[in-house]
Backbone as ProteinMPNN parsed JSONL, in Angstrom:
{"seq_chain_A": "WEALGDAGKARLVEICRAVGEALPHWYLGVDVLVGPDFRTLCVLEVNAFGDLLPRLENAGLDTYGAEIAAVLPTTRAPMLCSL", "coords_chain_A": {"N_chain_A": [[125.758, 150.222, 91.252], [123.483, 150.094, 92.147], [122.836, 152.783, 91.607], [122.163, 153.118, 88.853], [118.907, 152.318, 89.497], [115.875, 150.474, 89.907], [114.208, 151.211, 87.13], [116.219, 151.269, 85.434], [118.065, 148.833, 86.013], [116.247, 146.968, 85.427], [116.234, 146.925, 82.376], [119.014, 146.813, 81.477], [118.649, 143.886, 82.396], [116.695, 143.048, 80.548], [118.378, 143.559, 77.992], [120.406, 142.306, 77.993], [119.455, 139.691, 78.143], [117.821, 140.023, 75.465], [120.233, 139.389, 74.273], [121.498, 136.99, 74.343], [119.173, 135.515, 73.694], [119.716, 135.934, 71.129], [121.368, 134.536, 70.19], [122.728, 131.451, 69.231], [123.739, 129.743, 71.886], [124.614, 127.622, 74.763], [125.714, 128.979, 76.836], [126.3, 132.414, 77.482], [129.181, 135.114, 77.625], [128.295, 138.524, 78.639], [129.663, 141.368, 78.134], [128.745, 144.956, 79.232], [128.877, 148.037, 78.663], [128.355, 151.044, 81.299], [127.378, 154.282, 80.912], [128.236, 157.293, 82.006], [126.254, 158.565, 82.86], [124.344, 156.442, 83.849], [122.187, 156.0, 82.546], [123.019, 154.989, 79.643], [123.468, 152.529, 78.173], [125.558, 150.044, 76.344], [126.358, 147.345, 74.955], [129.195, 145.652, 74.676], [131.095, 143.977, 74.059], [130.616, 140.134, 73.309], [131.064, 137.296, 74.407], [131.263, 133.803, 73.789], [131.837, 131.6, 75.781], [131.843, 132.841, 79.254], [134.618, 135.282, 80.368], [137.322, 135.475, 81.544], [136.42, 135.367, 84.829], [137.493, 136.163, 88.225], [136.278, 134.8, 91.133], [133.396, 135.234, 90.99], [130.772, 133.992, 91.656], [127.879, 131.692, 92.22], [125.754, 129.859, 94.045], [127.99, 128.06, 94.584], [129.472, 127.724, 91.875], [131.171, 128.631, 89.492], [132.213, 130.286, 86.642], [133.329, 128.511, 84.854], [132.458, 126.095, 86.215], [129.833, 126.877, 85.686], [129.663, 126.476, 83.037], [129.519, 123.991, 82.56], [128.156, 122.32, 83.758], [126.143, 123.213, 82.846], [125.331, 121.985, 80.391], [125.153, 119.366, 81.298], [123.083, 116.545, 81.349], [121.671, 115.881, 84.417], [121.762, 118.458, 85.84], [120.864, 121.649, 86.307], [122.065, 124.743, 85.208], [122.482, 127.505, 87.496], [121.917, 130.845, 86.871], [124.47, 133.058, 86.232], [125.291, 135.834, 87.941], [126.845, 139.618, 88.048], [126.978, 141.763, 88.812]], "CA_chain_A": [[124.691, 148.769, 90.742], [122.416, 151.159, 92.812], [122.854, 154.393, 90.467], [121.128, 152.562, 87.972], [117.619, 152.144, 89.37], [115.49, 149.726, 89.298], [113.914, 150.549, 85.928], [117.654, 150.905, 84.44], [118.098, 147.14, 85.896], [115.648, 145.927, 84.673], [116.62, 147.599, 81.369], [120.084, 146.122, 81.752], [118.645, 142.587, 81.797], [116.937, 142.861, 79.266], [119.58, 143.921, 76.802], [121.359, 140.953, 78.62], [118.285, 138.32, 77.909], [117.938, 139.463, 74.261], [121.469, 139.439, 72.84], [121.436, 135.346, 74.669], [117.854, 134.65, 72.469], [119.97, 135.978, 69.75], [122.943, 133.713, 70.101], [122.601, 130.021, 69.921], [124.972, 129.048, 72.678], [123.802, 127.539, 76.184], [125.838, 129.775, 77.857], [127.384, 133.223, 77.292], [129.125, 136.23, 78.691], [127.7, 139.63, 77.74], [130.218, 143.574, 78.879], [128.328, 145.947, 78.685], [129.45, 149.499, 79.318], [127.741, 151.671, 82.209], [127.737, 155.023, 80.815], [128.347, 157.633, 83.378], [124.642, 158.7, 83.374], [123.769, 155.777, 84.379], [121.705, 155.491, 81.206], [123.679, 155.14, 78.752], [123.889, 151.455, 78.446], [125.877, 149.197, 75.385], [127.008, 146.446, 74.285], [130.45, 146.285, 73.906], [131.462, 142.185, 73.438], [129.544, 138.809, 73.528], [131.37, 135.796, 74.54], [130.811, 132.12, 73.679], [132.078, 131.618, 76.844], [132.361, 133.989, 79.705], [135.539, 135.668, 80.338], [137.885, 134.782, 83.092], [135.891, 136.201, 86.121], [137.352, 135.718, 89.415], [135.637, 135.1, 92.454], [132.29, 135.225, 90.091], [130.414, 132.371, 91.816], [126.215, 131.537, 92.275], [125.353, 128.426, 93.914], [128.992, 127.384, 94.86], [129.724, 127.466, 90.529], [132.138, 129.778, 89.049], [131.794, 130.293, 85.2], [133.797, 127.013, 84.221], [131.594, 125.411, 86.275], [128.18, 126.444, 85.175], [129.339, 125.624, 82.16], [130.224, 121.972, 82.585], [126.642, 122.407, 84.521], [124.843, 123.786, 81.865], [125.515, 120.762, 79.438], [124.87, 118.3, 81.889], [121.611, 116.438, 81.774], [120.795, 115.927, 85.584], [121.756, 119.257, 86.313], [120.328, 123.108, 85.493], [122.836, 125.588, 85.452], [122.409, 128.727, 87.942], [121.906, 132.471, 85.706], [125.509, 134.46, 87.055], [125.229, 137.545, 87.698], [128.184, 139.989, 88.513], [126.003, 143.242, 89.247]], "C_chain_A": [[123.41, 149.548, 90.891], [122.115, 151.941, 92.208], [121.86, 153.827, 89.241], [119.808, 152.416, 88.161], [117.034, 151.168, 89.352], [114.664, 149.606, 87.596], [115.533, 150.632, 84.899], [118.293, 149.185, 84.629], [117.692, 146.179, 85.331], [116.204, 146.12, 82.932], [117.808, 146.374, 81.231], [119.754, 143.989, 81.592], [118.365, 142.229, 81.053], [117.11, 142.797, 77.955], [120.326, 142.982, 76.852], [120.508, 139.505, 77.917], [118.401, 138.468, 76.08], [119.274, 139.229, 73.484], [121.467, 137.539, 73.52], [120.518, 135.664, 73.98], [118.754, 135.109, 71.217], [121.039, 135.511, 68.773], [122.729, 132.734, 70.531], [123.706, 129.38, 70.35], [124.045, 128.813, 73.624], [124.295, 128.555, 77.278], [127.057, 131.189, 77.113], [127.668, 134.381, 78.365], [129.328, 137.777, 77.862], [128.2, 141.027, 78.742], [129.404, 143.85, 78.149], [128.477, 147.023, 79.452], [127.728, 150.313, 79.789], [127.434, 152.841, 81.636], [127.432, 155.958, 82.093], [126.753, 158.528, 83.907], [124.071, 158.506, 83.997], [122.555, 155.234, 83.646], [121.499, 155.053, 79.901], [123.748, 153.476, 78.982], [124.217, 150.525, 76.866], [126.506, 148.369, 75.459], [128.354, 145.961, 74.053], [131.196, 144.719, 73.45], [130.71, 141.428, 74.556], [130.389, 137.595, 73.516], [130.861, 134.547, 75.075], [130.805, 131.383, 75.111], [132.412, 132.435, 77.932], [133.951, 133.859, 80.445], [136.039, 134.911, 81.515], [137.001, 135.926, 83.866], [136.526, 135.771, 87.371], [136.844, 136.11, 90.532], [134.05, 135.734, 92.184], [131.404, 133.908, 90.768], [128.478, 132.645, 92.574], [126.524, 129.955, 92.723], [126.757, 127.453, 93.989], [129.58, 127.383, 93.185], [130.728, 129.122, 90.37], [131.804, 129.849, 87.66], [131.958, 128.833, 84.637], [132.54, 126.426, 84.708], [130.107, 125.232, 86.264], [128.231, 126.311, 84.154], [128.916, 124.821, 81.712], [128.381, 121.856, 82.482], [125.434, 121.998, 83.744], [124.679, 122.791, 81.182], [125.67, 119.314, 80.211], [123.627, 118.002, 82.417], [120.711, 116.304, 83.061], [121.207, 117.328, 86.178], [120.98, 120.523, 85.688], [121.584, 124.165, 86.225], [121.947, 126.677, 85.962], [122.563, 130.017, 87.349], [123.161, 132.563, 87.228], [125.29, 135.577, 86.964], [126.646, 138.573, 88.311], [127.863, 141.645, 89.158], [125.661, 143.471, 90.558]], "O_chain_A": [[122.511, 149.657, 90.056], [120.895, 152.041, 92.074], [120.804, 154.385, 88.943], [119.19, 152.346, 87.098], [117.624, 150.44, 88.553], [114.494, 148.567, 86.959], [115.728, 150.055, 83.829], [118.804, 148.498, 83.744], [118.145, 145.121, 84.894], [116.587, 145.071, 82.415], [117.531, 145.212, 80.932], [120.384, 143.14, 80.961], [118.96, 141.342, 80.44], [116.446, 142.286, 77.053], [120.988, 142.675, 75.861], [121.02, 138.552, 77.329], [118.842, 137.56, 75.375], [119.347, 138.937, 72.291], [121.401, 136.82, 72.524], [121.006, 136.473, 73.191], [118.431, 134.547, 70.17], [121.436, 135.717, 67.626], [122.521, 132.545, 71.729], [124.482, 128.688, 69.691], [122.951, 129.375, 73.659], [123.665, 128.92, 78.271], [128.127, 131.054, 76.52], [127.04, 134.675, 79.382], [130.081, 138.108, 76.945], [127.576, 141.571, 79.654], [129.126, 143.477, 77.009], [128.278, 147.06, 80.666], [126.629, 150.31, 79.235], [126.246, 152.585, 81.834], [126.665, 155.64, 83.002], [126.389, 158.93, 85.012], [123.359, 159.216, 84.707], [121.971, 154.213, 84.01], [120.491, 154.817, 79.235], [124.127, 153.148, 80.107], [123.217, 150.286, 76.188], [127.503, 148.53, 76.164], [128.578, 145.888, 72.845], [131.812, 144.62, 72.389], [130.359, 141.629, 75.719], [130.356, 136.892, 72.506], [130.325, 134.231, 76.137], [129.865, 130.682, 75.485], [133.5, 132.964, 77.707], [134.432, 132.833, 80.926], [135.487, 134.066, 82.22], [136.934, 137.112, 83.542], [135.991, 134.722, 87.73], [136.826, 137.252, 90.99], [133.539, 136.545, 92.957], [131.506, 132.821, 90.199], [128.077, 133.6, 93.239], [127.196, 129.11, 92.132], [126.73, 126.299, 93.562], [130.619, 126.733, 93.3], [130.812, 130.192, 90.973], [130.739, 129.252, 87.502], [131.079, 128.139, 84.126], [131.609, 126.217, 83.93], [129.374, 124.286, 86.554], [127.158, 125.995, 83.64], [128.148, 124.687, 80.759], [127.635, 121.488, 81.575], [124.483, 121.217, 83.769], [123.499, 122.458, 81.293], [126.236, 118.334, 79.727], [123.044, 118.56, 83.347], [119.493, 116.482, 83.067], [120.882, 117.328, 87.365], [120.486, 120.383, 84.569], [121.882, 124.28, 87.414], [120.917, 126.98, 85.36], [123.758, 130.311, 87.367], [123.033, 132.343, 88.432], [125.109, 136.254, 85.952], [127.42, 138.006, 89.081], [128.579, 142.381, 89.837], [125.003, 144.467, 90.86]]}, "name": "protein", "num_of_chains": 1, "seq": "WEALGDAGKARLVEICRAVGEALPHWYLGVDVLVGPDFRTLCVLEVNAFGDLLPRLENAGLDTYGAEIAAVLPTTRAPMLCSL"}
């Protein structure tokens, strides 16, 4: 993650957000390949629901909990990031 540098991290987030804006889903998982040069970024797969991501949590929610929280009107789902 640190090898990407600030510009690379910003580009990675920009790519993932662009994918998210292009697809009509509440929540999705984006699998990104980072090349050996840490500059090449390729979207490999987009899932309408995040794949099995063990031990990935944010605000006490795993990917499944975040999906449920995203559709409940009284909660706001946190952004999950495994980077």
